[in-house]
Short mmCIF file of C-alpha atoms in Angstrom, two decimals:
data_model
loop_
_atom_site.label_atom_id
_atom_site.label_comp_id
_atom_site.label_asym_id
_atom_site.label_seq_id
_atom_site.Cartn_x
_atom_site.Cartn_y
_atom_site.Cartn_z
CA ASN S 27 -15.33 27.66 8.32
CA HIS S 28 -16.35 27.39 4.67
CA LEU S 29 -14.22 24.27 4.27
CA ILE S 30 -15.70 22.69 7.44
CA ARG S 31 -19.25 23.32 6.28
CA LYS S 32 -18.49 21.99 2.82
CA THR S 33 -16.84 18.84 4.19
CA ILE S 34 -19.79 18.16 6.58
CA ARG S 35 -22.35 18.67 3.84
CA GLU S 36 -20.54 16.34 1.49
CA HIS S 37 -19.71 13.62 4.03
CA LYS S 38 -22.41 13.85 6.65
CA ARG S 39 -23.71 10.42 5.58
CA ILE S 40 -20.67 8.70 7.08
CA ILE S 41 -20.46 10.74 10.32
CA PHE S 42 -21.69 8.78 13.30
CA ASN S 43 -21.09 9.72 16.89
CA GLY S 44 -22.89 6.77 18.52
CA ASN S 45 -21.76 3.32 19.49
CA GLY S 46 -20.33 1.74 16.30
CA TYR S 47 -20.43 -1.73 17.86
CA ASP S 48 -24.15 -1.55 18.78
CA GLU S 49 -26.88 -3.28 16.82
CA ALA S 50 -28.42 0.18 16.34
CA TRP S 51 -25.49 1.18 14.15
CA LEU S 52 -26.06 -1.79 11.85
CA ARG S 53 -29.63 -0.57 11.20
CA GLU S 54 -28.32 2.99 10.86
CA ALA S 55 -25.61 2.03 8.37
CA GLN S 56 -28.14 0.13 6.26
CA GLU S 57 -30.51 3.12 6.23
CA ARG S 58 -27.65 5.34 5.15
CA GLY S 59 -26.63 2.89 2.40
CA LEU S 60 -23.28 2.21 3.97
CA SER S 61 -21.55 -1.09 3.88
CA ASN S 62 -20.76 -2.83 7.20
CA LEU S 63 -17.91 -5.14 6.66
CA THR S 64 -17.36 -7.17 9.81
CA CYS S 65 -14.18 -9.15 9.10
CA THR S 66 -10.95 -8.94 7.15
CA PRO S 67 -11.90 -11.26 4.28
CA GLU S 68 -15.20 -9.39 3.73
CA ALA S 69 -13.35 -6.07 3.55
CA MET S 70 -10.30 -7.31 1.61
CA VAL S 71 -12.43 -8.72 -1.27
CA HIS S 72 -13.40 -5.11 -2.11
CA PHE S 73 -9.76 -4.00 -2.52
CA SER S 74 -10.03 -4.85 -6.21
CA ASP S 75 -13.40 -3.22 -6.74
CA GLU S 76 -13.52 -1.25 -10.03
CA LYS S 77 -13.61 2.09 -8.24
CA ASN S 78 -10.47 1.23 -6.27
CA ILE S 79 -8.67 0.03 -9.37
CA LYS S 80 -9.52 3.30 -11.07
CA LEU S 81 -8.36 5.35 -8.12
CA PHE S 82 -4.98 3.57 -7.72
CA THR S 83 -4.24 3.35 -11.45
CA LYS S 84 -5.26 6.94 -12.04
CA HIS S 85 -2.71 8.21 -9.56
CA ARG S 86 -0.16 5.60 -10.65
CA ILE S 87 0.01 4.07 -7.18
CA PHE S 88 -0.58 0.51 -8.35
CA THR S 89 -1.37 -1.21 -11.61
CA GLU S 90 -4.37 -3.56 -11.70
CA VAL S 91 -2.05 -6.55 -11.60
CA GLU S 92 -0.37 -5.18 -8.50
CA ILE S 93 -3.72 -4.56 -6.80
CA ARG S 94 -4.88 -8.10 -7.39
CA SER S 95 -1.53 -9.47 -6.36
CA ARG S 96 -1.58 -7.54 -3.11
CA GLN S 97 -5.12 -8.63 -2.45
CA ASP S 98 -4.10 -12.31 -2.76
CA ILE S 99 -1.07 -11.71 -0.49
CA MET S 100 -3.25 -10.08 2.19
CA MET S 101 -5.74 -12.92 2.02
CA GLU S 102 -2.96 -15.47 2.33
CA ASN S 103 -1.47 -13.60 5.32
CA TYR S 104 -4.88 -13.59 7.03
CA SER S 105 -5.28 -17.36 6.53
CA LYS S 106 -1.74 -18.07 7.74
CA THR S 107 -2.16 -15.90 10.84
CA ILE S 108 -5.40 -17.55 11.83
CA ASN S 109 -3.85 -20.98 11.17
CA ILE S 110 -0.91 -20.25 13.44
CA GLU S 111 -3.16 -18.88 16.15
CA ALA S 112 -5.49 -21.89 15.90
CA LEU S 113 -2.58 -24.36 16.14
CA THR S 114 -1.23 -22.49 19.14
CA MET S 115 -4.64 -22.58 20.77
CA LEU S 116 -4.97 -26.33 20.17
CA GLU S 117 -1.67 -26.91 21.88
CA MET S 118 -2.69 -24.71 24.85
CA LEU S 119 -5.98 -26.50 25.21
CA ARG S 120 -4.68 -30.07 24.96
CA LYS S 121 -1.43 -29.64 26.90
CA GLU S 122 -2.33 -27.05 29.53
CA ILE S 123 -5.98 -26.14 30.02
CA MET S 124 -7.66 -29.53 29.87
CA PRO S 125 -5.03 -31.14 32.14
CA ALA S 126 -5.55 -28.27 34.58
CA ALA S 127 -9.24 -28.86 34.60
CA TYR S 128 -8.80 -32.56 35.15
CA SER S 129 -6.29 -31.96 38.03
CA TYR S 130 -8.67 -29.64 39.79
CA ILE S 131 -11.58 -32.09 39.34
CA ARG S 132 -9.36 -34.80 40.93
CA GLU S 133 -8.39 -32.48 43.81
CA VAL S 134 -12.02 -31.59 44.61
CA SER S 135 -13.12 -35.23 44.28
CA GLU S 136 -10.39 -36.37 46.65
CA THR S 137 -11.34 -33.66 49.11
CA ALA S 138 -14.96 -34.73 49.10
CA ASN S 139 -14.01 -38.42 49.50
CA ALA S 140 -11.70 -37.54 52.40
CA ALA S 141 -14.49 -35.56 54.06
CA LYS S 142 -16.99 -38.35 53.57
CA THR S 143 -14.55 -40.84 55.06
CA LEU S 144 -13.97 -38.66 58.03
CA CYS S 145 -17.66 -37.83 58.57
CA PRO S 146 -20.18 -39.93 56.62
CA ASP S 147 -23.01 -37.51 57.41
CA ILE S 148 -21.38 -34.75 55.35
CA THR S 149 -23.24 -34.22 52.10
CA CYS S 150 -20.35 -32.59 50.21
CA GLU S 151 -22.97 -30.90 48.13
CA SER S 152 -20.80 -27.98 47.04
CA GLU S 153 -17.91 -30.25 46.04
CA LEU S 154 -20.26 -32.51 44.09
CA LYS S 155 -21.76 -29.55 42.26
CA MET S 156 -18.31 -28.19 41.39
CA VAL S 157 -17.07 -31.55 40.13
CA SER S 158 -20.25 -31.95 38.06
CA ARG S 159 -19.92 -28.42 36.61
CA LEU S 160 -16.20 -28.78 35.84
CA SER S 161 -16.69 -32.21 34.37
CA SER S 162 -19.39 -30.89 32.07
CA LEU S 163 -17.18 -27.95 31.02
CA ALA S 164 -14.15 -30.24 30.47
CA SER S 165 -16.26 -32.52 28.27
CA ALA S 166 -17.54 -29.51 26.32
CA LEU S 167 -14.03 -28.16 25.92
CA TYR S 168 -12.83 -31.59 24.63
CA THR S 169 -15.61 -31.50 22.01
CA LYS S 170 -14.88 -27.89 21.00
CA THR S 171 -11.18 -28.70 20.68
CA ASP S 172 -11.93 -31.61 18.30
CA LEU S 173 -14.20 -29.37 16.26
CA LEU S 174 -11.40 -26.71 16.08
CA GLU S 175 -8.90 -29.33 15.01
CA LYS S 176 -11.21 -30.57 12.26
CA ALA S 177 -11.87 -27.00 11.06
CA VAL S 178 -8.10 -26.37 10.78
CA HIS S 179 -7.66 -29.62 8.89
CA ASP S 180 -10.50 -28.93 6.52
CA ALA S 181 -9.18 -25.45 5.75
CA HIS S 182 -6.40 -27.04 3.73
CA GLU S 183 -8.98 -28.22 1.20
CA TYR S 184 -9.05 -24.60 -0.08
CA GLU S 185 -5.33 -24.38 -0.83
CA GLY S 186 -4.79 -22.24 -3.88
CA GLN S 187 -8.21 -20.53 -3.48
CA VAL S 188 -7.05 -17.57 -1.40
CA THR S 189 -10.40 -15.82 -1.06
CA LYS S 190 -12.42 -18.91 -0.24
CA GLN S 191 -9.79 -20.08 2.17
CA ALA S 192 -9.62 -16.76 4.03
CA GLN S 193 -13.39 -16.70 4.34
CA TYR S 194 -13.41 -20.29 5.60
CA TYR S 195 -10.78 -19.43 8.19
CA HIS S 196 -12.98 -16.63 9.46
CA ASP S 197 -16.35 -18.48 9.26
CA TYR S 198 -15.23 -21.83 10.67
CA VAL S 199 -11.77 -21.77 12.22
CA PHE S 200 -11.98 -18.42 13.96
CA ALA S 201 -15.53 -19.19 14.99
CA ALA S 202 -14.46 -22.52 16.51
CA MET S 203 -11.67 -20.71 18.32
CA GLN S 204 -14.22 -18.36 19.81
CA GLU S 205 -16.42 -21.22 21.00
CA ALA S 206 -13.52 -23.05 22.63
CA ARG S 207 -12.35 -19.82 24.25
CA ALA S 208 -15.72 -19.23 25.84
CA VAL S 209 -15.68 -22.71 27.49
CA ALA S 210 -12.02 -22.24 28.64
CA ASP S 211 -12.96 -18.89 30.19
CA GLU S 212 -15.68 -20.55 32.24
CA ILE S 213 -13.26 -23.16 33.48
CA GLU S 214 -10.80 -20.42 34.43
CA MET S 215 -13.46 -18.76 36.61
CA ILE S 216 -13.96 -22.04 38.57
CA ALA S 217 -10.58 -23.75 38.67
CA GLY S 218 -8.25 -23.09 41.58
CA GLU S 219 -5.68 -20.39 40.76
CA LYS S 220 -2.64 -22.65 41.50
CA TYR S 221 -3.98 -25.09 38.87
CA TRP S 222 -4.41 -22.52 36.10
CA PRO S 223 -1.39 -22.63 33.79
CA TYR S 224 -1.49 -19.06 32.62
CA PRO S 225 -1.58 -15.63 34.32
CA THR S 226 -5.12 -14.53 35.15
CA TYR S 227 -6.51 -11.19 34.02
CA GLY S 228 -5.93 -9.92 37.54
CA ASP S 229 -2.32 -10.97 37.39
CA LEU S 230 -1.88 -9.14 34.10
CA LEU S 231 -3.64 -5.98 35.24
CA PHE S 232 -2.25 -5.63 38.73
CA GLY S 233 0.74 -7.90 39.07
CA VAL S 234 3.01 -6.64 36.31
#
């Protein structure tokens, strides 16, 4: 009991039983004087902080040279991982998702035209709205894909600057991936299931 009380007294500042992902925690952390590092590059840059160097060298775990070397390696690994994921995403977008969207647009358009031919009085309002919405999303996805491709290309300008490059991959490449993903998710919600090239969340959750 004494040890528990002592530990709580000494470390109460970092104990938080609320939602660590909520905006309220960001304010709480700031009030407590705690850092809130939101991505790998932001956290990794502190691996070589003086207090960490003293800790590792004091206990003969790492030398300062080893600490800085490991920091560079972890930064490089982060950049390489995001690069691979971004290139994979570009291939998925260009070769699978956008063609699926275009195929479904063509299917709905042909259905509307056939209905109009059969009965000229039909408005085909729902089909027209769907084609318009999908066309808008497909256009947005095309733009987002180009932006992602440019971000991946520009990341190579930071070769040899491991910290700057890792931060760039987070701030620009990963961010561009998130934006493209958001549009692709919207298309997935609209496109016919047989046109979608990948298993849906429902398939993954209940069909495996």
